Amino acid sequence: MECTAESVAEAMRAVAAVVVEHREELNRLDREIGDGDHGENLARGLRALESKLDEVPSSPGGVLRLAATTLISTVGGAAGPLYGTAFLRAATSVGDVASVDGEAVAAALRAALDGVVARGKAALGDKTMVDALTPAVAAAESVAVTGGGVAEVLAAAAEAAEMGADSTVRMVARKGRASYLGERSEGHLDPGARSTALVLRTLAGRAR
Amino acid sequence: MIGLVVVSHSRQLAAGVAELAGQMAPSVAIVPSGGDGQGGLGTDYVAVGEAITQADSGSGVVVLFDLGSAKMVADMAAEEAEGSVVVVDAPLVEGAVAAAVRAQGGAGLAEVAAAAVGAGSVSAASVVDGEVVRADVELTNPVGLHARPAALVARALAPLDASVVVRFGAESADAKSVLALMGLGAPGGARVEVVASGADAAEAVRRVQELAVRGFDE
């Protein structure tokens, strides 16, 4: 089971719709420990991407690259460079092939995680999107090595990301704006981890 | 000549820092990039990239940022840039001033970046060893070693192979550092001692004397 440029574009349109739908929830999470605009920022970037996808690039990597450049320049805040870097590294990992399989998806997720860690300097347990993405990559890789297809790999990644995001509730933030709150950041779900899980769940739902 | 880019969440802050540093380094390209591009607070990745291109005369660019995600945006823009670009974690105002003056003096990329980074902790200048040239210099201008005269001294000395210390009372300062010179607080009419060592020591002292005699062109 493989996915093409058109199916990646379709999945990214779905991501835009889901994030727009969850905009208020993400804003609320961000208001509790940040500046309250995570949902708004991400929704703005993904809407911009949606309109650019009227013309679909010729390869899955091209779609990911378009997502990266659009998000970097339209999302703003820390989320723009972080999501932008994630998609850019994923695009580089995928390369120019016409379609990708489960193994390529797992490798792209690994590259995305490495990029986010390099850009944001956050480690596991710092209460950031890294806490959702790290278990997601591990789960994706364990399914990919047994020959799992794109749908299975993304389903495993989404489930692990959701559990990872939930685990941020009891963490004290050490990176990003929430870290200014210190101990008071405990007891709140990290908005970046939540949006990461949302994106992966949506991608998994679209994979066939 | 090395160029500078000042990245801030605020358009006005970036412009103000560039204005201030530019006053002391008139030939250096100091390009501000502030705000989200839509009139709000934030940083604009594309605009930062354009600012880097604009600031680069071919020798390289040092990028300073204010806080938080501005660093990430600066890092990304630097990675995408064609030429040599260094993003420095430095105090924005002092770093920009120190880097601009060092760039005006013709220093290379690493040296300009180091001047910005070192601006946060101006330490007392070390006592000069070896063959030493000294002179007592009277500050004949009304305001003494304030920003502009200090910048003139630092710039005049930058290309020389000499370590130069200016002493005022119990304090001493590295004469190639505009911030250290300003930190002396030497007022108009005061006498300072210039102590230099190294191959160009005599020339260094001569240049400081000459500037003082001219009243730092005020």
XYZ file of C-alpha atoms in Angstrom:
426
model
C 0.000 0.000 0.000
C 1.539 3.264 -1.109
C 0.475 6.882 -1.323
C 0.865 9.379 -4.139
C 1.142 13.173 -4.346
C -2.618 13.462 -4.764
C -3.350 11.333 -1.698
C -0.850 13.302 0.423
C -2.465 16.540 -0.770
C -5.910 15.155 0.076
C -4.645 14.187 3.551
C -3.214 17.691 4.109
C -6.579 19.228 3.109
C -8.180 17.006 5.725
C -5.580 18.165 8.285
C -6.525 21.762 7.501
C -10.223 21.008 8.021
C -9.616 19.190 11.321
C -7.336 21.887 12.736
C -9.806 24.620 11.757
C -12.499 22.563 13.518
C -10.315 22.219 16.663
C -9.060 25.811 16.525
C -10.882 26.890 19.694
C -9.761 23.838 21.654
C -6.108 24.501 20.768
C -6.492 28.204 21.604
C -7.973 27.282 24.984
C -5.120 24.868 25.791
C -2.633 27.555 24.777
C -4.406 30.219 26.864
C -3.876 28.086 29.958
C -0.083 27.932 29.660
C 0.901 30.126 26.680
C -0.375 33.090 24.717
C -3.588 31.566 23.419
C -3.048 31.682 19.669
C -1.843 28.171 18.754
C -5.125 27.129 17.157
C -5.529 30.430 15.350
C -1.956 30.395 14.017
C -2.033 26.795 12.843
C -5.461 27.212 11.248
C -4.257 30.292 9.350
C -1.232 28.419 8.010
C -3.187 25.350 6.985
C -5.854 27.440 5.248
C -3.067 29.092 3.274
C -1.734 25.645 2.396
C -5.192 24.497 1.340
C -5.480 27.286 -1.212
C -1.992 26.579 -2.560
C -2.948 22.922 -3.015
C -5.326 23.886 -5.830
C -2.273 23.037 -7.856
C -0.855 19.778 -6.481
C 2.930 19.305 -6.772
C 4.076 16.288 -8.770
C 5.421 14.158 -5.895
C 4.574 13.403 -2.242
C 7.831 15.126 -1.271
C 6.754 18.189 -3.245
C 3.492 18.396 -1.293
C 5.388 18.122 1.997
C 7.824 20.819 0.851
C 4.957 23.132 -0.074
C 3.448 22.500 3.374
C 6.792 23.359 4.980
C 7.379 26.661 3.192
C 3.762 27.735 3.632
C 3.652 26.946 7.356
C 7.025 28.601 8.052
C 5.897 31.871 6.555
C 2.253 31.947 7.669
C 1.949 30.241 11.084
C 4.213 32.513 13.086
C 5.332 32.042 16.671
C 7.397 28.982 17.491
C 4.915 26.626 15.829
C 5.685 27.998 12.338
C 9.414 27.191 12.341
C 8.837 23.905 14.203
C 6.071 22.529 11.966
C 7.880 23.980 8.955
C 11.088 22.198 9.896
C 9.188 18.940 10.519
C 7.593 19.002 7.062
C 10.805 20.176 5.387
C 12.843 17.309 6.865
C 10.083 14.860 6.011
C 10.106 16.149 2.422
C 13.875 15.723 2.171
C 13.620 12.225 3.618
C 10.948 11.198 1.096
C 12.827 12.669 -1.868
C 11.399 12.835 -5.387
C 9.769 9.414 -5.602
C 6.262 9.212 -7.075
C 4.778 7.268 -4.171
C 5.802 6.299 -0.635
C 5.382 3.094 1.365
C 5.169 2.426 5.108
C 8.916 2.299 5.539
C 9.356 5.705 3.831
C 6.643 7.204 6.044
C 8.364 5.943 9.202
C 11.683 7.329 7.975
C 10.048 10.676 7.185
C 8.565 10.824 10.689
C 11.995 10.110 12.164
C 13.515 12.911 10.058
C 10.734 15.261 11.157
C 11.385 14.486 14.828
C 15.137 15.001 14.425
C 14.448 18.353 12.765
C 12.094 19.512 15.500
C 14.586 18.519 18.203
C 17.427 20.303 16.391
C 15.341 23.447 15.854
C 13.628 23.728 19.235
C 16.282 22.060 21.433
C 13.556 20.340 23.423
C 14.031 16.878 24.919
C 11.541 14.195 25.907
C 9.703 15.309 29.056
C 9.991 19.061 28.399
C 6.198 19.269 27.706
C 6.348 20.034 23.990
C 5.363 18.473 20.663
C 8.472 16.284 21.059
C 6.553 14.323 23.724
C 3.937 13.364 21.117
C 6.283 12.904 18.166
C 8.925 10.741 19.881
C 6.632 7.818 20.802
C 4.893 8.229 17.428
C 8.176 7.655 15.587
C 9.052 4.631 17.723
C 5.620 3.092 17.073
C 5.801 3.875 13.339
C 9.225 2.268 13.029
C 8.204 -0.887 14.874
C 5.270 -1.364 12.488
C 7.321 -0.468 9.402
C 10.040 -3.083 10.097
C 7.411 -5.826 10.088
C 6.320 -4.711 6.622
C 3.350 -2.578 7.624
C 1.801 -0.315 4.974
C 1.261 3.439 5.150
C -2.124 3.084 6.909
C -0.796 0.740 9.623
C 2.322 2.842 10.200
C 0.324 6.065 10.557
C -2.321 4.424 12.754
C 0.364 3.252 15.177
C 2.010 6.685 15.100
C -1.307 8.447 15.781
C -2.175 6.237 18.734
C 1.277 6.655 20.309
C 1.170 10.424 19.697
C -2.177 10.686 21.488
C -0.824 8.803 24.504
C 2.333 10.922 24.397
C 0.292 14.134 24.253
C -1.813 12.989 27.234
C 1.383 12.337 29.185
C 2.283 16.049 28.939
C -0.515 16.888 31.405
C 1.580 15.882 34.401
C 4.800 17.452 33.077
C 6.341 20.747 34.113
C 7.262 22.753 31.012
C 10.962 23.313 30.365
C 10.741 24.767 26.841
C 8.603 27.355 25.093
C 6.451 30.025 26.615
C 4.847 27.611 29.098
C 8.257 27.200 30.762
C 7.898 30.754 32.104
C 5.124 29.381 34.336
C 7.366 26.771 35.954
C 5.437 24.442 38.307
C 2.157 26.118 37.385
C 2.340 24.553 33.924
C 1.636 21.143 35.490
C -1.889 19.821 35.080
C -2.354 21.216 31.568
C -2.212 19.433 28.216
C 0.481 20.905 25.969
C -1.142 22.506 22.897
C 1.770 21.643 20.587
C 1.662 17.992 21.601
C -2.117 18.017 21.149
C -1.938 19.509 17.652
C 0.779 17.019 16.680
C -1.473 14.134 17.722
C -4.398 15.695 15.827
C -2.339 15.986 12.640
C -1.121 12.387 12.845
C -4.617 11.046 13.640
C -6.004 12.860 10.598
C -3.224 11.602 8.327
C -3.858 8.064 9.609
C -7.588 8.402 8.927
C -6.880 9.368 5.309
C -4.328 6.657 4.553
C -5.640 3.742 2.577
C 32.359 44.618 5.138
C 30.251 42.425 7.404
C 26.547 43.301 7.481
C 24.099 43.023 10.376
C 20.462 41.995 10.605
C 18.387 42.859 13.673
C 15.409 40.503 14.136
C 12.743 41.528 16.619
C 9.096 40.719 17.280
C 8.541 44.475 17.111
C 9.101 46.459 13.928
C 9.865 49.566 15.954
C 12.338 47.804 18.229
C 14.264 46.361 15.270
C 14.321 49.746 13.554
C 15.428 51.509 16.747
C 18.294 49.130 17.409
C 19.461 49.470 13.809
C 19.265 53.261 14.090
C 21.287 53.317 17.306
C 24.002 50.953 16.088
C 24.099 52.711 12.718
C 24.940 56.014 14.340
C 28.249 54.519 15.461
C 28.985 52.587 12.308
C 27.860 54.677 9.333
C 29.251 52.410 6.593
C 27.854 49.138 7.929
C 24.673 47.721 6.387
C 22.388 47.209 9.403
C 19.028 45.912 8.238
C 16.102 45.709 10.683
C 13.503 42.972 10.320
C 10.705 43.281 12.843
C 7.053 42.364 13.127
C 4.957 39.666 11.469
C 4.583 41.506 8.177
C 0.903 42.228 8.816
C 1.360 45.064 11.263
C 1.432 42.859 14.349
C 4.061 41.551 16.727
C 5.950 38.525 15.469
C 8.679 37.508 13.095
C 8.478 36.960 9.369
C 10.706 34.217 8.005
C 10.611 35.483 4.427
C 11.382 39.065 5.488
C 14.338 37.921 7.596
C 15.721 36.058 4.598
C 15.390 39.177 2.445
C 17.083 41.269 5.145
C 20.031 38.865 5.166
C 20.372 39.148 1.386
C 20.196 42.933 1.635
C 22.837 43.096 4.401
C 25.301 40.785 2.662
C 27.961 42.526 0.612
C 29.658 39.180 0.041
C 31.699 38.997 3.256
C 28.975 37.627 5.503
C 26.214 38.638 7.887
C 25.729 38.527 11.653
C 22.104 38.149 12.772
C 20.897 39.289 16.195
C 17.464 38.409 17.621
C 15.330 39.506 20.546
C 13.659 36.477 22.135
C 11.884 33.149 21.844
C 10.880 32.082 18.355
C 12.873 34.903 16.753
C 15.915 32.651 17.207
C 14.257 29.785 15.339
C 13.193 32.065 12.507
C 16.696 33.543 12.319
C 18.261 30.068 12.332
C 16.019 28.872 9.502
C 16.613 31.965 7.400
C 20.368 31.635 8.003
C 20.354 28.008 6.872
C 18.530 28.953 3.673
C 20.781 31.948 2.927
C 23.355 31.848 0.129
C 26.315 33.426 1.906
C 28.002 33.020 5.293
C 25.581 33.872 8.065
C 26.070 33.607 11.821
C 23.147 33.884 14.254
C 24.412 35.133 17.610
C 22.817 34.818 21.035
C 23.742 38.247 22.348
C 22.105 41.132 24.214
C 20.242 42.910 21.411
C 21.250 46.548 21.950
C 24.781 46.110 23.286
C 25.422 43.246 20.878
C 24.312 45.262 17.850
C 26.426 48.259 18.873
C 29.528 46.181 19.577
C 29.160 44.176 16.369
C 28.490 47.269 14.255
C 31.580 49.080 15.520
C 33.735 45.995 15.001
C 32.349 45.580 11.481
C 33.010 49.263 10.733
C 36.625 48.623 11.725
C 36.865 46.029 8.987
C 36.802 42.893 11.138
C 35.854 39.486 9.742
C 32.734 37.446 10.385
C 33.994 35.486 13.394
C 35.360 38.592 15.067
C 32.160 40.600 14.560
C 30.078 37.705 15.892
C 32.386 37.402 18.906
C 32.078 41.135 19.593
C 28.284 40.769 19.754
C 28.406 37.747 22.033
C 31.024 39.295 24.306
C 29.031 42.515 24.654
C 27.010 41.107 27.539
C 29.985 40.795 29.835
C 32.407 43.634 29.410
C 35.273 42.709 31.684
C 38.099 44.922 32.853
C 40.932 44.973 30.353
C 43.981 42.963 31.275
C 47.276 44.673 32.034
C 49.395 44.829 28.957
C 52.581 42.753 28.914
C 55.774 43.112 26.907
C 57.023 46.250 25.189
C 54.594 49.008 26.127
C 53.831 52.444 24.709
C 51.991 54.880 26.993
C 50.542 58.345 26.737
C 48.451 60.674 28.838
C 45.590 61.993 26.770
C 43.283 64.867 27.610
C 39.694 64.536 26.426
C 39.276 67.980 24.932
C 35.726 67.512 23.683
C 32.784 68.534 25.910
C 31.303 65.086 26.508
C 34.373 62.875 26.860
C 34.266 59.189 25.907
C 30.549 58.862 25.260
C 29.111 56.720 22.505
C 30.295 58.429 19.325
C 33.855 59.274 20.412
C 34.208 55.783 21.906
C 33.110 54.332 18.597
C 35.683 56.479 16.758
C 38.474 55.187 19.027
C 37.397 51.551 18.763
C 37.134 51.816 14.978
C 40.497 53.514 14.602
C 42.189 50.783 16.612
C 40.338 47.765 15.236
C 42.656 47.045 12.274
C 45.855 47.426 14.305
C 47.962 44.599 15.658
C 48.018 45.932 19.211
C 46.306 45.410 22.525
C 45.267 48.790 23.827
C 43.943 49.667 27.249
C 42.474 53.007 28.293
C 42.745 53.768 32.011
C 40.593 56.301 33.801
C 41.022 56.510 37.566
C 40.948 52.983 38.918
C 39.106 51.623 35.876
C 40.581 50.245 32.685
C 38.928 49.268 29.422
C 39.772 47.420 26.222
C 40.076 50.304 23.767
C 38.784 48.197 20.865
C 35.472 47.687 22.680
C 33.086 50.627 22.358
C 31.009 49.362 25.272
C 34.001 49.020 27.560
C 35.185 52.544 26.671
C 31.737 53.973 27.366
C 31.695 52.058 30.652
C 34.666 54.093 31.865
C 32.428 57.157 32.076
C 35.339 59.477 31.324
C 33.854 63.001 30.997
C 35.030 65.960 28.903
C 38.171 67.570 30.273
C 39.295 64.348 31.971
C 42.730 62.836 31.430
C 43.023 59.184 30.531
C 46.086 56.989 30.104
C 46.486 54.969 26.928
C 48.655 51.868 27.218
C 49.421 49.768 24.165
C 51.561 46.771 23.317
C 52.120 44.760 20.165
C 53.584 45.492 16.735
C 51.368 48.535 16.123
C 51.482 49.869 19.700
C 53.014 53.233 18.778
C 50.546 53.756 15.932
C 47.651 52.865 18.249
C 48.640 55.489 20.794
C 49.211 58.025 18.025
C 45.714 57.456 16.620
C 44.069 57.975 20.021
C 46.118 61.155 20.604
C 45.190 62.463 17.190
C 41.466 61.874 17.768
C 41.661 63.590 21.160
C 43.479 66.604 19.727
C 40.755 66.939 17.103
C 38.166 66.880 19.909
C 36.806 63.679 18.360
C 35.540 65.829 15.481
C 32.814 67.405 17.635
